[in-house]
Amino acid sequence: MSLQALGPSLLQAVILIVILLFSLSVHEAAHGAVAYLFGDDTAKRFGRLTLNPLAHWDRVGTTLLAGLILLNAFGIAVPVIGWGKPVPVDESKMDNPRFQGLQVALAGPMSNFILAAIIALIARFIPMPAWLSSALALAVFINLFLMFFNLLPIPPLDGSRILRLFISDEAYYRLASNPILFFVIFFVVIYYLAAPLQTLTSHLAGFLLGG
């Protein structure tokens, strides 16, 4: 899954940013779409049931993500971190907030898996130039990594919603709203799990791509 076929580093960075913006848009729109199915029209009223990246652009998180990728393209090696604008969800409009809220949360990671599978099928069975094939392989990897990452049980990541089945809402939201606790757990987990996550992602991406 080399990026060499994509061209110069700046071009690679632009392609990477485009892939991430689209993947984040699919992820966030999926949250809103499933919430809408369960009776919550909040995301629809805020114009978030769209794949338009501008609708999901977070002024801090997405700008930081794109900026850090560009810095790396110019030879300034920095860790890349960022996020899309969270989709507003009003669970009070749902019949079963705990279980339906969990399904809304899992819709994001699952949408990334479905997108990765579709892209992999296109890359495997449709002839295309090497640079495009490499770009699609990168898109598969990114979407699978987003899926695995967001399934980590760290509030407020999507996977943390499973905790709500075992602890009170008050305890969950106290964890989710504590930024210090989040960043401590986040960096500890990422320090130990970054390599295994990348390995797992690479194996699954290779399987989907037929490699």
PDB file of C-alpha atoms in Angstrom:
ATOM      1  CA  MET A   1       0.000   0.000   0.000  1.00  0.00           C
ATOM      2  CA  SER A   2       2.811   2.336  -0.931  1.00  0.00           C
ATOM      3  CA  LEU A   3       2.177   5.996  -1.681  1.00  0.00           C
ATOM      4  CA  GLN A   4       5.003   6.173  -4.193  1.00  0.00           C
ATOM      5  CA  ALA A   5       2.687   5.859  -7.186  1.00  0.00           C
ATOM      6  CA  LEU A   6       0.710   8.904  -6.075  1.00  0.00           C
ATOM      7  CA  GLY A   7       3.434  11.375  -6.982  1.00  0.00           C
ATOM      8  CA  PRO A   8       5.265  14.124  -5.053  1.00  0.00           C
ATOM      9  CA  SER A   9       4.692  14.484  -1.323  1.00  0.00           C
ATOM     10  CA  LEU A  10       2.470  17.562  -1.682  1.00  0.00           C
ATOM     11  CA  LEU A  11       0.198  15.740  -4.116  1.00  0.00           C
ATOM     12  CA  GLN A  12       0.123  12.781  -1.728  1.00  0.00           C
ATOM     13  CA  ALA A  13      -0.912  15.130   1.078  1.00  0.00           C
ATOM     14  CA  VAL A  14      -3.729  16.649  -0.987  1.00  0.00           C
ATOM     15  CA  ILE A  15      -5.028  13.203  -1.965  1.00  0.00           C
ATOM     16  CA  LEU A  16      -4.816  12.092   1.665  1.00  0.00           C
ATOM     17  CA  ILE A  17      -6.777  15.157   2.818  1.00  0.00           C
ATOM     18  CA  VAL A  18      -9.468  14.585   0.161  1.00  0.00           C
ATOM     19  CA  ILE A  19      -9.826  10.934   1.203  1.00  0.00           C
ATOM     20  CA  LEU A  20     -10.058  11.862   4.879  1.00  0.00           C
ATOM     21  CA  LEU A  21     -12.616  14.610   4.273  1.00  0.00           C
ATOM     22  CA  PHE A  22     -14.862  12.273   2.310  1.00  0.00           C
ATOM     23  CA  SER A  23     -14.412   9.423   4.798  1.00  0.00           C
ATOM     24  CA  LEU A  24     -15.221  11.695   7.753  1.00  0.00           C
ATOM     25  CA  SER A  25     -18.271  13.007   5.888  1.00  0.00           C
ATOM     26  CA  VAL A  26     -19.581   9.479   5.339  1.00  0.00           C
ATOM     27  CA  HIS A  27     -18.920   8.679   9.001  1.00  0.00           C
ATOM     28  CA  GLU A  28     -20.742  11.724  10.390  1.00  0.00           C
ATOM     29  CA  ALA A  29     -23.627  11.545   7.915  1.00  0.00           C
ATOM     30  CA  ALA A  30     -24.172   7.901   8.898  1.00  0.00           C
ATOM     31  CA  HIS A  31     -24.613   8.922  12.540  1.00  0.00           C
ATOM     32  CA  GLY A  32     -27.251  11.448  11.536  1.00  0.00           C
ATOM     33  CA  ALA A  33     -29.036   9.123   9.113  1.00  0.00           C
ATOM     34  CA  VAL A  34     -29.469   6.339  11.680  1.00  0.00           C
ATOM     35  CA  ALA A  35     -30.574   8.852  14.321  1.00  0.00           C
ATOM     36  CA  TYR A  36     -33.170  10.102  11.818  1.00  0.00           C
ATOM     37  CA  LEU A  37     -34.421   6.534  11.340  1.00  0.00           C
ATOM     38  CA  PHE A  38     -34.974   6.371  15.105  1.00  0.00           C
ATOM     39  CA  GLY A  39     -37.019   9.575  15.138  1.00  0.00           C
ATOM     40  CA  ASP A  40     -34.362  12.214  15.814  1.00  0.00           C
ATOM     41  CA  ASP A  41     -34.392  14.864  13.085  1.00  0.00           C
ATOM     42  CA  THR A  42     -31.739  17.075  14.744  1.00  0.00           C
ATOM     43  CA  ALA A  43     -28.987  16.253  12.256  1.00  0.00           C
ATOM     44  CA  LYS A  44     -31.386  16.781   9.343  1.00  0.00           C
ATOM     45  CA  ARG A  45     -32.433  20.204  10.660  1.00  0.00           C
ATOM     46  CA  PHE A  46     -28.766  21.196  10.971  1.00  0.00           C
ATOM     47  CA  GLY A  47     -28.028  20.110   7.393  1.00  0.00           C
ATOM     48  CA  ARG A  48     -25.787  17.228   8.407  1.00  0.00           C
ATOM     49  CA  LEU A  49     -27.386  14.464   6.323  1.00  0.00           C
ATOM     50  CA  THR A  50     -25.015  15.227   3.468  1.00  0.00           C
ATOM     51  CA  LEU A  51     -21.659  14.101   2.119  1.00  0.00           C
ATOM     52  CA  ASN A  52     -20.580  17.705   1.591  1.00  0.00           C
ATOM     53  CA  PRO A  53     -17.293  17.941   3.571  1.00  0.00           C
ATOM     54  CA  LEU A  54     -17.946  21.601   4.406  1.00  0.00           C
ATOM     55  CA  ALA A  55     -20.981  20.597   6.459  1.00  0.00           C
ATOM     56  CA  HIS A  56     -18.809  18.330   8.603  1.00  0.00           C
ATOM     57  CA  TRP A  57     -15.742  20.575   8.812  1.00  0.00           C
ATOM     58  CA  ASP A  58     -14.789  21.312  12.406  1.00  0.00           C
ATOM     59  CA  ARG A  59     -13.045  24.672  12.676  1.00  0.00           C
ATOM     60  CA  VAL A  60     -10.499  23.243  15.099  1.00  0.00           C
ATOM     61  CA  GLY A  61     -10.325  19.500  14.488  1.00  0.00           C
ATOM     62  CA  THR A  62     -10.547  19.348  10.692  1.00  0.00           C
ATOM     63  CA  THR A  63      -8.396  22.440  10.163  1.00  0.00           C
ATOM     64  CA  LEU A  64      -5.784  20.923  12.474  1.00  0.00           C
ATOM     65  CA  LEU A  65      -5.937  17.616  10.597  1.00  0.00           C
ATOM     66  CA  ALA A  66      -5.402  19.197   7.182  1.00  0.00           C
ATOM     67  CA  GLY A  67      -2.724  21.555   8.473  1.00  0.00           C
ATOM     68  CA  LEU A  68      -0.665  18.816  10.128  1.00  0.00           C
ATOM     69  CA  ILE A  69      -0.805  16.673   6.985  1.00  0.00           C
ATOM     70  CA  LEU A  70       0.482  19.610   4.927  1.00  0.00           C
ATOM     71  CA  LEU A  71       3.266  20.272   7.438  1.00  0.00           C
ATOM     72  CA  ASN A  72       4.451  16.680   7.005  1.00  0.00           C
ATOM     73  CA  ALA A  73       4.338  17.150   3.228  1.00  0.00           C
ATOM     74  CA  PHE A  74       6.744  20.068   3.596  1.00  0.00           C
ATOM     75  CA  GLY A  75       9.159  17.979   5.647  1.00  0.00           C
ATOM     76  CA  ILE A  76       8.068  19.024   9.139  1.00  0.00           C
ATOM     77  CA  ALA A  77       7.478  15.715  10.902  1.00  0.00           C
ATOM     78  CA  VAL A  78       4.623  16.104  13.380  1.00  0.00           C
ATOM     79  CA  PRO A  79       1.971  13.670  14.668  1.00  0.00           C
ATOM     80  CA  VAL A  80      -1.317  13.939  12.795  1.00  0.00           C
ATOM     81  CA  ILE A  81      -4.489  14.296  14.831  1.00  0.00           C
ATOM     82  CA  GLY A  82      -7.887  15.757  14.057  1.00  0.00           C
ATOM     83  CA  TRP A  83     -11.612  15.115  13.851  1.00  0.00           C
ATOM     84  CA  GLY A  84     -14.807  16.015  12.040  1.00  0.00           C
ATOM     85  CA  LYS A  85     -17.601  18.126  13.515  1.00  0.00           C
ATOM     86  CA  PRO A  86     -19.707  15.829  15.724  1.00  0.00           C
ATOM     87  CA  VAL A  87     -23.260  15.336  14.497  1.00  0.00           C
ATOM     88  CA  PRO A  88     -25.865  16.658  16.961  1.00  0.00           C
ATOM     89  CA  VAL A  89     -28.060  13.880  18.327  1.00  0.00           C
ATOM     90  CA  ASP A  90     -31.050  14.258  20.651  1.00  0.00           C
ATOM     91  CA  GLU A  91     -31.619  10.859  22.223  1.00  0.00           C
ATOM     92  CA  SER A  92     -34.715  12.109  24.062  1.00  0.00           C
ATOM     93  CA  LYS A  93     -36.558  11.725  20.739  1.00  0.00           C
ATOM     94  CA  MET A  94     -35.745   8.004  20.595  1.00  0.00           C
ATOM     95  CA  ASP A  95     -37.864   5.203  22.036  1.00  0.00           C
ATOM     96  CA  ASN A  96     -34.883   3.416  23.574  1.00  0.00           C
ATOM     97  CA  PRO A  97     -32.030   5.922  23.979  1.00  0.00           C
ATOM     98  CA  ARG A  98     -29.467   3.471  25.325  1.00  0.00           C
ATOM     99  CA  PHE A  99     -29.733   0.805  22.645  1.00  0.00           C
ATOM    100  CA  GLN A 100     -30.713   3.068  19.769  1.00  0.00           C
ATOM    101  CA  GLY A 101     -28.048   5.559  20.821  1.00  0.00           C
ATOM    102  CA  LEU A 102     -25.521   2.728  20.659  1.00  0.00           C
ATOM    103  CA  GLN A 103     -26.655   1.885  17.130  1.00  0.00           C
ATOM    104  CA  VAL A 104     -26.330   5.540  16.125  1.00  0.00           C
ATOM    105  CA  ALA A 105     -22.779   5.573  17.511  1.00  0.00           C
ATOM    106  CA  LEU A 106     -21.795   2.343  15.746  1.00  0.00           C
ATOM    107  CA  ALA A 107     -23.233   3.567  12.438  1.00  0.00           C
ATOM    108  CA  GLY A 108     -20.162   5.780  11.936  1.00  0.00           C
ATOM    109  CA  PRO A 109     -17.499   3.054  12.156  1.00  0.00           C
ATOM    110  CA  MET A 110     -19.674   0.605  10.235  1.00  0.00           C
ATOM    111  CA  SER A 111     -20.133   3.132   7.428  1.00  0.00           C
ATOM    112  CA  ASN A 112     -16.349   3.355   7.121  1.00  0.00           C
ATOM    113  CA  PHE A 113     -16.137  -0.430   6.837  1.00  0.00           C
ATOM    114  CA  ILE A 114     -18.824  -0.526   4.145  1.00  0.00           C
ATOM    115  CA  LEU A 115     -17.093   2.291   2.258  1.00  0.00           C
ATOM    116  CA  ALA A 116     -13.755   0.454   2.491  1.00  0.00           C
ATOM    117  CA  ALA A 117     -15.327  -2.740   1.142  1.00  0.00           C
ATOM    118  CA  ILE A 118     -16.936  -0.920  -1.801  1.00  0.00           C
ATOM    119  CA  ILE A 119     -13.699   0.882  -2.678  1.00  0.00           C
ATOM    120  CA  ALA A 120     -11.760  -2.381  -2.423  1.00  0.00           C
ATOM    121  CA  LEU A 121     -14.121  -4.080  -4.879  1.00  0.00           C
ATOM    122  CA  ILE A 122     -13.664  -1.205  -7.323  1.00  0.00           C
ATOM    123  CA  ALA A 123      -9.879  -1.326  -6.958  1.00  0.00           C
ATOM    124  CA  ARG A 124      -9.772  -5.109  -7.433  1.00  0.00           C
ATOM    125  CA  PHE A 125     -12.012  -5.536 -10.439  1.00  0.00           C
ATOM    126  CA  ILE A 126     -11.842  -2.313 -12.468  1.00  0.00           C
ATOM    127  CA  PRO A 127      -8.647  -1.637 -14.469  1.00  0.00           C
ATOM    128  CA  MET A 128      -7.126   1.752 -13.627  1.00  0.00           C
ATOM    129  CA  PRO A 129      -3.818   3.669 -13.595  1.00  0.00           C
ATOM    130  CA  ALA A 130      -1.312   2.820 -10.854  1.00  0.00           C
ATOM    131  CA  TRP A 131      -1.719   6.187  -9.100  1.00  0.00           C
ATOM    132  CA  LEU A 132      -5.490   5.744  -8.844  1.00  0.00           C
ATOM    133  CA  SER A 133      -5.141   2.174  -7.635  1.00  0.00           C
ATOM    134  CA  SER A 134      -2.741   3.373  -4.924  1.00  0.00           C
ATOM    135  CA  ALA A 135      -5.127   6.167  -3.934  1.00  0.00           C
ATOM    136  CA  LEU A 136      -8.016   3.715  -3.594  1.00  0.00           C
ATOM    137  CA  ALA A 137      -5.859   1.322  -1.569  1.00  0.00           C
ATOM    138  CA  LEU A 138      -5.001   4.225   0.725  1.00  0.00           C
ATOM    139  CA  ALA A 139      -8.716   5.044   1.044  1.00  0.00           C
ATOM    140  CA  VAL A 140      -9.406   1.443   2.073  1.00  0.00           C
ATOM    141  CA  PHE A 141      -6.677   1.595   4.720  1.00  0.00           C
ATOM    142  CA  ILE A 142      -7.857   4.956   6.085  1.00  0.00           C
ATOM    143  CA  ASN A 143     -11.490   3.888   6.370  1.00  0.00           C
ATOM    144  CA  LEU A 144     -10.601   0.649   8.124  1.00  0.00           C
ATOM    145  CA  PHE A 145      -8.294   2.508  10.502  1.00  0.00           C
ATOM    146  CA  LEU A 146     -11.080   5.018  11.248  1.00  0.00           C
ATOM    147  CA  MET A 147     -13.379   2.101  11.996  1.00  0.00           C
ATOM    148  CA  PHE A 148     -10.992   0.380  14.410  1.00  0.00           C
ATOM    149  CA  PHE A 149      -9.948   3.639  16.052  1.00  0.00           C
ATOM    150  CA  ASN A 150     -13.503   4.841  16.636  1.00  0.00           C
ATOM    151  CA  LEU A 151     -14.467   1.467  18.109  1.00  0.00           C
ATOM    152  CA  LEU A 152     -11.994   1.954  20.980  1.00  0.00           C
ATOM    153  CA  PRO A 153     -13.970   2.145  24.258  1.00  0.00           C
ATOM    154  CA  ILE A 154     -12.697   5.623  25.167  1.00  0.00           C
ATOM    155  CA  PRO A 155     -15.283   8.360  25.809  1.00  0.00           C
ATOM    156  CA  PRO A 156     -16.355  10.146  23.691  1.00  0.00           C
ATOM    157  CA  LEU A 157     -15.301   7.815  20.837  1.00  0.00           C
ATOM    158  CA  ASP A 158     -18.124   5.787  19.281  1.00  0.00           C
ATOM    159  CA  GLY A 159     -17.014   2.518  20.860  1.00  0.00           C
ATOM    160  CA  SER A 160     -17.399   3.981  24.329  1.00  0.00           C
ATOM    161  CA  ARG A 161     -21.186   3.900  23.969  1.00  0.00           C
ATOM    162  CA  ILE A 162     -21.060   0.220  24.911  1.00  0.00           C
ATOM    163  CA  LEU A 163     -20.191   1.437  28.425  1.00  0.00           C
ATOM    164  CA  ARG A 164     -23.663   2.947  28.721  1.00  0.00           C
ATOM    165  CA  LEU A 165     -25.092  -0.569  28.835  1.00  0.00           C
ATOM    166  CA  PHE A 166     -23.243  -1.155  32.101  1.00  0.00           C
ATOM    167  CA  ILE A 167     -22.958   2.239  33.842  1.00  0.00           C
ATOM    168  CA  SER A 168     -25.376   5.083  34.481  1.00  0.00           C
ATOM    169  CA  ASP A 169     -25.846   7.884  31.971  1.00  0.00           C
ATOM    170  CA  GLU A 170     -24.564  10.318  34.576  1.00  0.00           C
ATOM    171  CA  ALA A 171     -21.322   8.378  35.029  1.00  0.00           C
ATOM    172  CA  TYR A 172     -20.873   7.994  31.284  1.00  0.00           C
ATOM    173  CA  TYR A 173     -21.345  11.682  30.485  1.00  0.00           C
ATOM    174  CA  ARG A 174     -19.081  12.635  33.363  1.00  0.00           C
ATOM    175  CA  LEU A 175     -16.347  10.546  31.719  1.00  0.00           C
ATOM    176  CA  ALA A 176     -17.150  11.834  28.220  1.00  0.00           C
ATOM    177  CA  SER A 177     -17.071  15.489  29.289  1.00  0.00           C
ATOM    178  CA  ASN A 178     -13.737  15.309  31.122  1.00  0.00           C
ATOM    179  CA  PRO A 179     -11.135  16.488  28.563  1.00  0.00           C
ATOM    180  CA  ILE A 180      -8.157  15.802  30.847  1.00  0.00           C
ATOM    181  CA  LEU A 181      -9.213  12.204  31.435  1.00  0.00           C
ATOM    182  CA  PHE A 182      -9.895  11.752  27.735  1.00  0.00           C
ATOM    183  CA  PHE A 183      -6.462  12.947  26.630  1.00  0.00           C
ATOM    184  CA  VAL A 184      -4.653  10.924  29.305  1.00  0.00           C
ATOM    185  CA  ILE A 185      -6.453   7.714  28.325  1.00  0.00           C
ATOM    186  CA  PHE A 186      -6.213   8.596  24.627  1.00  0.00           C
ATOM    187  CA  PHE A 187      -2.446   9.025  24.574  1.00  0.00           C
ATOM    188  CA  VAL A 188      -1.825   6.001  26.811  1.00  0.00           C
ATOM    189  CA  VAL A 189      -3.995   3.773  24.631  1.00  0.00           C
ATOM    190  CA  ILE A 190      -2.601   5.131  21.370  1.00  0.00           C
ATOM    191  CA  TYR A 191       0.972   4.674  22.634  1.00  0.00           C
ATOM    192  CA  TYR A 192       0.350   0.983  23.183  1.00  0.00           C
ATOM    193  CA  LEU A 193      -2.214   0.294  20.455  1.00  0.00           C
ATOM    194  CA  ALA A 194      -1.052   2.388  17.491  1.00  0.00           C
ATOM    195  CA  ALA A 195       1.182  -0.352  16.062  1.00  0.00           C
ATOM    196  CA  PRO A 196      -1.318  -3.222  16.625  1.00  0.00           C
ATOM    197  CA  LEU A 197      -4.119  -1.117  15.110  1.00  0.00           C
ATOM    198  CA  GLN A 198      -2.025  -0.390  12.018  1.00  0.00           C
ATOM    199  CA  THR A 199      -1.093  -4.069  11.688  1.00  0.00           C
ATOM    200  CA  LEU A 200      -4.709  -5.184  12.039  1.00  0.00           C
ATOM    201  CA  THR A 201      -5.798  -2.549   9.551  1.00  0.00           C
ATOM    202  CA  SER A 202      -3.119  -3.571   7.045  1.00  0.00           C
ATOM    203  CA  HIS A 203      -4.113  -7.244   7.233  1.00  0.00           C
ATOM    204  CA  LEU A 204      -7.805  -6.525   6.718  1.00  0.00           C
ATOM    205  CA  ALA A 205      -7.075  -4.019   3.942  1.00  0.00           C
ATOM    206  CA  GLY A 206      -4.865  -6.581   2.219  1.00  0.00           C
ATOM    207  CA  PHE A 207      -7.620  -9.186   2.480  1.00  0.00           C
ATOM    208  CA  LEU A 208     -10.256  -6.851   1.009  1.00  0.00           C
ATOM    209  CA  LEU A 209      -7.908  -5.776  -1.778  1.00  0.00           C
ATOM    210  CA  GLY A 210      -6.998  -9.360  -2.564  1.00  0.00           C
ATOM    211  CA  GLY A 211      -3.340  -8.841  -1.689  1.00  0.00           C
TER     212      GLY A 211
END
